[in-house]
Short mmCIF file of C-alpha atoms and ligand atoms in Angstrom, two decimals:
data_model
loop_
_atom_site.label_atom_id
_atom_site.label_comp_id
_atom_site.label_asym_id
_atom_site.label_seq_id
_atom_site.Cartn_x
_atom_site.Cartn_y
_atom_site.Cartn_z
CA MET G 1 0.00 0.00 0.00
CA SER G 2 1.70 3.17 -1.18
CA PRO G 3 0.39 6.32 0.51
CA VAL G 4 -1.69 8.90 -1.34
CA ARG G 5 -2.55 12.40 -0.15
CA ALA G 6 -6.08 13.22 1.00
CA LEU G 7 -8.07 15.91 2.82
CA LEU G 8 -8.59 14.52 6.30
CA TRP G 9 -10.79 15.58 9.23
CA ARG G 10 -9.76 14.18 12.61
CA GLY G 11 -12.94 15.13 14.47
CA PRO G 12 -14.73 18.05 16.15
CA GLY G 13 -12.47 21.03 16.65
CA ALA G 14 -9.70 19.69 14.40
CA ALA G 15 -8.50 21.70 11.39
CA LEU G 16 -8.76 20.14 7.93
CA GLU G 17 -5.35 18.86 6.84
CA ILE G 18 -3.81 17.22 3.80
CA GLU G 19 -2.32 13.95 5.04
CA PRO G 20 -0.98 10.73 3.53
CA ILE G 21 -3.45 7.83 3.74
CA LEU G 22 -3.19 4.14 2.91
CA LEU G 23 -5.78 2.61 0.59
CA PRO G 24 -6.36 -1.15 0.25
CA PRO G 25 -5.73 -2.77 -3.14
CA PRO G 26 -8.93 -3.15 -5.18
CA GLY G 27 -11.01 -6.24 -4.31
CA PRO G 28 -12.40 -8.54 -7.03
CA ARG G 29 -15.19 -6.11 -8.00
CA GLU G 30 -13.44 -2.87 -7.05
CA VAL G 31 -11.43 -0.30 -8.95
CA ARG G 32 -8.74 2.21 -8.09
CA VAL G 33 -9.39 5.66 -9.54
CA HIS G 34 -6.82 8.40 -10.02
CA ILE G 35 -8.82 11.53 -9.17
CA ARG G 36 -8.29 14.41 -11.63
CA ALA G 37 -10.97 16.83 -10.40
CA ALA G 38 -13.09 17.02 -7.25
CA GLY G 39 -15.70 19.55 -6.18
CA VAL G 40 -16.18 20.82 -2.63
CA CYS G 41 -19.88 20.31 -1.90
CA HIS G 42 -21.95 21.73 0.95
CA SER G 43 -22.53 18.20 2.23
CA ASP G 44 -18.77 17.95 2.86
CA LEU G 45 -19.01 21.08 4.99
CA SER G 46 -21.99 19.53 6.82
CA MET G 47 -19.72 16.63 7.78
CA VAL G 48 -17.32 18.91 9.69
CA ASN G 49 -19.43 21.86 10.93
CA GLY G 50 -21.69 19.95 13.32
CA THR G 51 -24.71 19.55 11.00
CA LEU G 52 -23.99 15.80 10.70
CA ALA G 53 -22.11 13.57 13.13
CA PRO G 54 -19.94 11.32 10.95
CA ALA G 55 -17.32 8.78 12.02
CA TYR G 56 -13.69 9.96 11.88
CA PRO G 57 -10.84 10.26 11.00
CA LEU G 58 -12.68 11.00 7.78
CA VAL G 59 -11.55 11.60 4.20
CA LEU G 60 -13.85 14.29 2.75
CA GLY G 61 -15.22 14.58 -0.76
CA HIS G 62 -17.88 12.86 -2.87
CA GLU G 63 -18.05 14.80 -6.16
CA ALA G 64 -15.23 13.80 -8.48
CA ALA G 65 -14.01 12.43 -11.79
CA GLY G 66 -10.87 10.59 -12.79
CA VAL G 67 -9.34 7.63 -14.57
CA VAL G 68 -9.41 3.96 -13.54
CA THR G 69 -5.82 2.87 -12.90
CA ALA G 70 -6.37 -0.64 -11.48
CA ALA G 71 -9.32 -3.04 -11.52
CA GLY G 72 -10.12 -6.27 -9.70
CA PRO G 73 -10.49 -9.44 -11.83
CA GLU G 74 -14.32 -9.29 -11.80
CA ALA G 75 -14.68 -5.51 -12.16
CA SER G 76 -16.94 -4.31 -14.98
CA VAL G 77 -14.82 -1.24 -15.77
CA ALA G 78 -11.48 -1.42 -17.59
CA VAL G 79 -8.23 0.33 -16.70
CA GLY G 80 -8.00 3.65 -18.57
CA THR G 81 -11.75 4.38 -18.47
CA HIS G 82 -12.70 7.96 -17.57
CA VAL G 83 -15.31 7.88 -14.80
CA VAL G 84 -17.56 10.03 -12.63
CA LEU G 85 -17.93 8.86 -9.03
CA ASN G 86 -21.41 7.93 -7.77
CA TRP G 87 -22.00 8.51 -4.04
CA ALA G 88 -25.21 6.48 -3.96
CA PRO G 89 -24.63 3.43 -6.16
CA PRO G 90 -27.84 1.38 -6.23
CA CYS G 91 -27.72 -2.36 -5.51
CA ARG G 92 -30.33 -3.21 -8.18
CA ARG G 93 -31.68 -5.96 -5.89
CA CYS G 94 -33.62 -4.29 -3.04
CA TRP G 95 -37.33 -3.40 -3.03
CA PHE G 96 -36.67 0.28 -3.84
CA CYS G 97 -34.41 -0.53 -6.79
CA GLY G 98 -37.05 -2.97 -8.06
CA ASN G 99 -39.68 -0.26 -7.59
CA GLY G 100 -37.84 2.11 -9.96
CA GLN G 101 -36.49 4.33 -7.15
CA PRO G 102 -32.76 3.51 -7.12
CA TRP G 103 -32.02 6.84 -5.34
CA LEU G 104 -33.72 5.33 -2.28
CA CYS G 105 -31.70 2.08 -2.44
CA GLU G 106 -31.44 0.40 0.97
CA THR G 107 -27.67 -0.07 0.64
CA ALA G 108 -26.72 3.34 -0.79
CA GLY G 109 -25.97 6.78 0.60
CA ALA G 110 -24.61 5.96 4.07
CA PRO G 111 -22.80 9.11 5.32
CA THR G 112 -19.50 7.29 5.80
CA ALA G 113 -17.86 3.92 5.16
CA ALA G 114 -14.76 2.35 6.70
CA ARG G 115 -11.87 2.16 4.23
CA GLY G 116 -8.10 2.29 4.41
CA ALA G 117 -6.00 3.72 7.20
CA THR G 118 -4.06 6.78 8.21
CA ALA G 119 -0.29 6.68 7.71
CA ASP G 120 0.11 5.55 11.34
CA GLY G 121 -2.36 2.70 10.87
CA GLU G 122 -5.53 4.15 12.43
CA PRO G 123 -8.66 2.84 10.63
CA LEU G 124 -10.09 5.47 8.31
CA HIS G 125 -13.58 6.43 7.14
CA VAL G 126 -14.53 7.91 3.77
CA THR G 127 -17.38 10.32 2.97
CA LEU G 128 -20.40 8.73 1.24
CA GLY G 129 -18.38 5.63 0.41
CA LEU G 130 -15.91 7.68 -1.66
CA GLY G 131 -13.56 10.10 0.15
CA ALA G 132 -12.93 11.82 -3.16
CA LEU G 133 -10.85 14.80 -2.01
CA ALA G 134 -7.79 12.65 -2.47
CA GLU G 135 -5.27 11.74 -5.13
CA GLU G 136 -6.86 8.29 -5.46
CA VAL G 137 -9.85 6.29 -4.25
CA VAL G 138 -10.65 2.58 -4.14
CA VAL G 139 -14.37 1.94 -4.69
CA GLY G 140 -16.79 -0.71 -5.92
CA ASP G 141 -17.16 -0.87 -9.70
CA HIS G 142 -20.83 0.12 -9.31
CA ALA G 143 -19.70 3.45 -7.76
CA VAL G 144 -18.10 4.63 -11.01
CA ILE G 145 -19.90 5.72 -14.17
CA PRO G 146 -17.96 5.69 -17.47
CA VAL G 147 -18.03 8.98 -19.40
CA PRO G 148 -16.43 10.03 -22.70
CA ALA G 149 -12.73 10.86 -22.43
CA GLU G 150 -13.27 14.21 -24.17
CA LEU G 151 -15.41 15.48 -21.27
CA PRO G 152 -13.24 17.89 -19.18
CA PHE G 153 -12.57 16.44 -15.71
CA ALA G 154 -13.75 19.55 -13.81
CA THR G 155 -17.11 19.47 -15.59
CA ALA G 156 -17.39 15.70 -15.23
CA ALA G 157 -16.85 15.98 -11.46
CA LEU G 158 -19.81 18.31 -11.05
CA LEU G 159 -22.11 15.91 -12.90
CA GLY G 160 -21.72 13.48 -9.99
CA CYS G 161 -23.40 15.67 -7.37
CA ALA G 162 -24.34 19.33 -7.96
CA VAL G 163 -25.57 18.99 -11.53
CA LEU G 164 -27.31 15.63 -11.18
CA THR G 165 -29.04 16.93 -8.04
CA GLY G 166 -30.13 20.27 -9.49
CA VAL G 167 -31.22 18.94 -12.88
CA GLY G 168 -33.00 15.99 -11.25
CA ALA G 169 -34.83 18.19 -8.73
CA VAL G 170 -36.24 20.34 -11.53
CA HIS G 171 -36.97 17.71 -14.17
CA ARG G 172 -37.59 14.52 -12.21
CA THR G 173 -38.87 15.56 -8.77
CA ALA G 174 -40.82 18.73 -9.55
CA ALA G 175 -41.34 18.27 -13.33
CA VAL G 176 -41.33 22.03 -13.97
CA ARG G 177 -43.22 22.97 -17.14
CA PRO G 178 -42.57 25.96 -19.43
CA GLY G 179 -44.13 29.16 -18.10
CA GLU G 180 -44.42 27.98 -14.50
CA SER G 181 -42.87 30.24 -11.89
CA ALA G 182 -40.00 28.94 -9.78
CA LEU G 183 -38.18 30.11 -6.68
CA VAL G 184 -34.71 28.82 -5.77
CA ILE G 185 -33.40 29.56 -2.26
CA GLY G 186 -29.68 29.08 -1.58
CA LEU G 187 -27.19 29.61 -4.41
CA GLY G 188 -24.29 27.29 -3.82
CA GLY G 189 -23.33 24.75 -6.49
CA VAL G 190 -26.58 22.80 -6.18
CA GLY G 191 -28.75 25.93 -6.04
CA LEU G 192 -27.14 27.48 -9.12
CA SER G 193 -27.40 24.16 -10.91
CA THR G 194 -31.12 24.17 -10.01
CA VAL G 195 -31.46 27.68 -11.43
CA MET G 196 -29.74 26.54 -14.64
CA ALA G 197 -32.04 23.55 -14.96
CA ALA G 198 -35.18 25.58 -14.20
CA ARG G 199 -34.16 28.04 -16.90
CA ALA G 200 -33.74 25.18 -19.37
CA ALA G 201 -37.19 23.89 -18.34
CA GLY G 202 -38.69 27.28 -19.23
CA ALA G 203 -39.49 28.51 -15.70
CA ASP G 204 -40.64 32.15 -15.80
CA PRO G 205 -40.35 34.12 -13.63
CA LEU G 206 -37.34 32.35 -12.16
CA ILE G 207 -36.52 33.96 -8.82
CA ALA G 208 -33.16 33.23 -7.17
CA VAL G 209 -32.57 34.02 -3.50
CA ASP G 210 -29.50 34.16 -1.32
CA VAL G 211 -28.47 35.76 1.98
CA SER G 212 -26.53 38.64 0.40
CA ASP G 213 -26.14 40.48 -2.86
CA ALA G 214 -22.86 38.66 -3.54
CA LYS G 215 -24.54 35.93 -5.62
CA ARG G 216 -26.58 38.30 -7.82
CA ASP G 217 -24.36 38.13 -10.92
CA LEU G 218 -23.91 34.36 -10.65
CA ALA G 219 -27.69 33.92 -10.33
CA LEU G 220 -28.51 36.10 -13.31
CA SER G 221 -25.86 34.47 -15.50
CA ALA G 222 -27.24 31.03 -14.52
CA GLY G 223 -30.58 32.18 -15.94
CA ALA G 224 -32.56 33.71 -13.07
CA THR G 225 -34.99 36.43 -14.18
CA HIS G 226 -34.96 38.02 -10.71
CA PHE G 227 -32.61 38.02 -7.73
CA LEU G 228 -33.74 38.72 -4.16
CA VAL G 229 -31.86 38.94 -0.87
CA SER G 230 -33.66 36.76 1.67
CA GLY G 231 -35.50 38.52 4.47
CA ASP G 232 -38.79 38.59 6.36
CA ASP G 233 -40.56 40.06 3.33
CA LEU G 234 -39.47 37.30 0.92
CA SER G 235 -42.98 35.88 0.56
CA ALA G 236 -44.40 39.35 -0.20
CA GLN G 237 -41.65 40.02 -2.74
CA VAL G 238 -42.27 36.68 -4.49
CA ARG G 239 -46.01 37.35 -4.55
CA GLY G 240 -45.25 40.71 -6.15
CA LEU G 241 -43.57 38.85 -9.02
CA THR G 242 -46.22 36.11 -9.37
CA GLU G 243 -49.57 37.95 -9.69
CA ARG G 244 -50.00 37.81 -5.88
CA ARG G 245 -50.24 33.99 -5.85
CA GLY G 246 -46.77 32.81 -4.88
CA ALA G 247 -44.47 30.56 -6.90
CA ASP G 248 -45.70 27.40 -8.63
CA HIS G 249 -42.46 25.71 -7.51
CA SER G 250 -40.00 26.40 -4.72
CA PHE G 251 -36.62 24.70 -4.39
CA GLU G 252 -34.97 24.88 -0.99
CA CYS G 253 -31.23 24.29 -1.56
CA VAL G 254 -29.97 25.07 1.95
CA GLY G 255 -31.31 22.38 4.29
CA ARG G 256 -32.53 24.54 7.19
CA SER G 257 -35.93 24.81 8.83
CA ALA G 258 -36.02 28.60 8.37
CA THR G 259 -35.49 28.39 4.61
CA ILE G 260 -37.89 25.44 4.26
CA ARG G 261 -40.55 27.58 5.96
CA ALA G 262 -39.63 30.54 3.73
CA ALA G 263 -40.00 28.35 0.63
CA TRP G 264 -43.34 27.05 1.93
CA ARG G 265 -44.73 30.53 2.56
CA ALA G 266 -43.60 31.85 -0.85
CA THR G 267 -45.30 28.99 -2.77
CA ARG G 268 -48.81 29.38 -4.15
CA ARG G 269 -51.81 27.37 -2.96
CA GLY G 270 -51.52 23.97 -4.59
CA GLY G 271 -47.86 24.57 -5.47
CA GLN G 272 -44.87 22.33 -4.87
CA VAL G 273 -42.07 22.80 -2.36
CA THR G 274 -39.03 20.65 -3.12
CA VAL G 275 -36.39 20.33 -0.39
CA VAL G 276 -33.01 19.72 -2.03
CA GLY G 277 -30.75 20.74 0.87
CA MET G 278 -29.73 18.16 3.47
CA GLY G 279 -30.44 19.46 6.97
CA ALA G 280 -29.74 18.41 10.55
CA LYS G 281 -31.74 15.75 12.39
CA ASP G 282 -32.68 18.09 15.25
CA ASP G 283 -33.71 21.09 13.12
CA MET G 284 -37.51 20.83 13.32
CA VAL G 285 -39.76 22.42 10.70
CA SER G 286 -42.98 23.81 12.18
CA LEU G 287 -46.06 24.22 9.97
CA ALA G 288 -49.60 25.03 11.13
CA ALA G 289 -52.08 22.17 10.68
CA LEU G 290 -54.63 24.56 9.20
CA ASP G 291 -52.00 25.93 6.78
CA ILE G 292 -51.13 22.41 5.57
CA PHE G 293 -54.80 21.77 4.81
CA HIS G 294 -55.72 25.19 3.43
CA SER G 295 -52.59 25.80 1.33
CA ALA G 296 -52.87 22.40 -0.40
CA ARG G 297 -49.13 22.61 -1.07
CA THR G 298 -46.96 19.56 -1.65
CA LEU G 299 -43.78 19.37 0.43
CA ARG G 300 -41.25 16.72 -0.57
CA SER G 301 -37.56 16.14 -0.85
CA SER G 302 -35.38 15.37 -3.84
CA VAL G 303 -32.74 12.77 -2.95
CA TYR G 304 -29.85 12.85 -5.47
CA GLY G 305 -32.31 14.47 -7.88
CA ASN G 306 -34.57 11.36 -7.95
CA SER G 307 -32.02 10.18 -10.48
CA ASP G 308 -30.57 6.92 -11.65
CA PRO G 309 -26.94 8.05 -11.98
CA ASP G 310 -25.99 5.14 -14.29
CA ARG G 311 -28.60 6.37 -16.77
CA ASP G 312 -28.57 10.11 -16.10
CA VAL G 313 -24.86 10.98 -15.74
CA PRO G 314 -24.01 9.70 -19.26
CA ASP G 315 -27.06 11.63 -20.53
CA LEU G 316 -25.81 14.83 -18.85
CA ALA G 317 -22.35 14.19 -20.33
CA ARG G 318 -23.92 14.02 -23.80
CA GLN G 319 -25.74 17.31 -23.15
CA VAL G 320 -22.46 18.98 -22.11
CA LEU G 321 -20.60 17.71 -25.19
CA ALA G 322 -23.50 18.85 -27.42
CA GLY G 323 -23.28 22.35 -25.90
CA ASP G 324 -26.76 22.15 -24.32
CA LEU G 325 -25.54 22.29 -20.71
CA ASP G 326 -22.60 24.28 -19.34
CA PRO G 327 -21.78 23.38 -15.73
CA ALA G 328 -18.42 25.15 -16.08
CA ALA G 329 -20.32 28.33 -15.20
CA LEU G 330 -20.80 26.94 -11.67
CA ILE G 331 -17.06 26.78 -11.06
CA THR G 332 -15.86 29.95 -9.33
CA ASP G 333 -12.52 28.64 -8.03
CA GLN G 334 -10.05 26.13 -9.49
CA ILE G 335 -7.53 25.18 -6.84
CA THR G 336 -5.03 22.53 -5.74
CA LEU G 337 -5.61 19.85 -3.11
CA ASP G 338 -3.38 21.83 -0.72
CA GLU G 339 -5.72 24.80 -1.09
CA SER G 340 -8.86 22.77 -0.36
CA PRO G 341 -9.19 23.74 3.36
CA GLU G 342 -9.58 27.36 2.22
CA ALA G 343 -12.47 26.24 -0.05
CA PHE G 344 -14.31 25.01 3.07
CA ALA G 345 -13.71 28.38 4.73
CA ARG G 346 -15.09 30.20 1.66
CA MET G 347 -18.12 27.95 1.62
CA SER G 348 -18.88 28.52 5.29
CA ARG G 349 -18.72 32.27 4.62
CA GLY G 350 -21.23 31.76 1.79
CA GLU G 351 -18.80 32.93 -0.90
CA GLY G 352 -18.59 31.71 -4.49
CA ALA G 353 -20.28 28.72 -6.08
CA ARG G 354 -18.20 25.58 -6.69
CA SER G 355 -14.53 25.26 -5.82
CA VAL G 356 -13.02 22.46 -7.89
CA ILE G 357 -9.74 20.85 -6.93
CA LEU G 358 -7.66 19.88 -9.94
CA LEU G 359 -5.09 17.11 -9.54
CA PRO G 360 -2.24 16.26 -11.90
ZN1 ZN Z 1 -22.66 16.86 -2.87
ZN1 ZN Z 2 -31.15 -1.20 -3.94
#
C-alpha cells in the first residue's frame, strides 16, 4: 500500500489537513481511480461543521471524476476508463431498486464507510463511500460511471453531485413545465445548478434568493430572471412577481428549517415545495395544521435528484458535449488539493459557487 494524499478531518475542533493515507488494493469487484478533479460540496461542509455527526478520522469529498488505474479481476470497468464517481450506487436488488427508485436504495448513501487507514495505521472512514478529495480512491465498480474521455474532468466531477441533483430536482422531482414560476433559495453549487435547470425547463419568472447580494451576478448568469436577498418580506416580494399567488415551484437548496418555511410561505396554494438541501436531524420544521390543509401545497424532498446516476450521468455528459448544458459556469474557483481547506472556509462564509480541486 503506497500512501496517497487526501483531505482529512480528525474530528470536532480539528482543522482540515492534507495527510498521507493508505488505501487497500482493489477487491475482485473494485477499482482504483486516479482523481483528476473534485468539487467541494456543501454536504462535505456539513460533515465537519456539526450539521452531521460522521465517524472519523474521515476523508472528505464525494463529487469527483478521474481515470481507472487498477481493476479487480471481476470488475466491470477497464483500466483507462474515464469515470464520474457515484455517491449512492444502487444495488439493483432491493425493493426500492425494483420499484424504480434507485435513489432510495437500501444499501446506498450511508454518510461514511470504513476504508483504508491513516499513515500511522488508524482505521479510516470515507465520505459517502468515496472520500474523493484525495489523489486516489478505491471503490466498488458500481460506484463509477464511465463517461467520454473528451469530457473535461472539472465538468465531469460536477455531474456526480451538484448537476445531477439540481437537474434531477427540476426535471424529475418537480417536473417544472414551461411558463411555470419557480423560486430557488440558496445559491451554492446545487442551487445554481437548479437555477440553470429551471431556466432550461422554461421557468418564468425564475426567482433566485441568497443571503446577500454577492450571488446576484452568478444567479442572473445562470438564468434567473430576478434576484432577491432573503428577508422577512421574501414571501411578499415573491407574490409581487407572481400575480399575488406565490411561486408554482419552490426549491430549498440550503437544508434549514427557516429556509424550508420561507419556501413554503412563498409557494402558491396547490404549489410544490421541493427540499433539495440536506439538513440536521434536530432542526424541526414547524407548519400550522390549518395551513397544511388550506394551502394544499406539496412538500417533498429530492434525494440525489430522484435520479438513476448510471442512466442520467451519461445523458448529462452528452448534453455537455452537445453544448446544451454548461456546468463550467458553476465553477468559481479552481484550486489545488493543498488549497482545499480554504475552499471550506469560503463555503462557510457563503462565498462563491463551486470550488473544484484539480489534480495532476
Ligand atoms: Zn454533494
Ligand atoms: Zn437497492
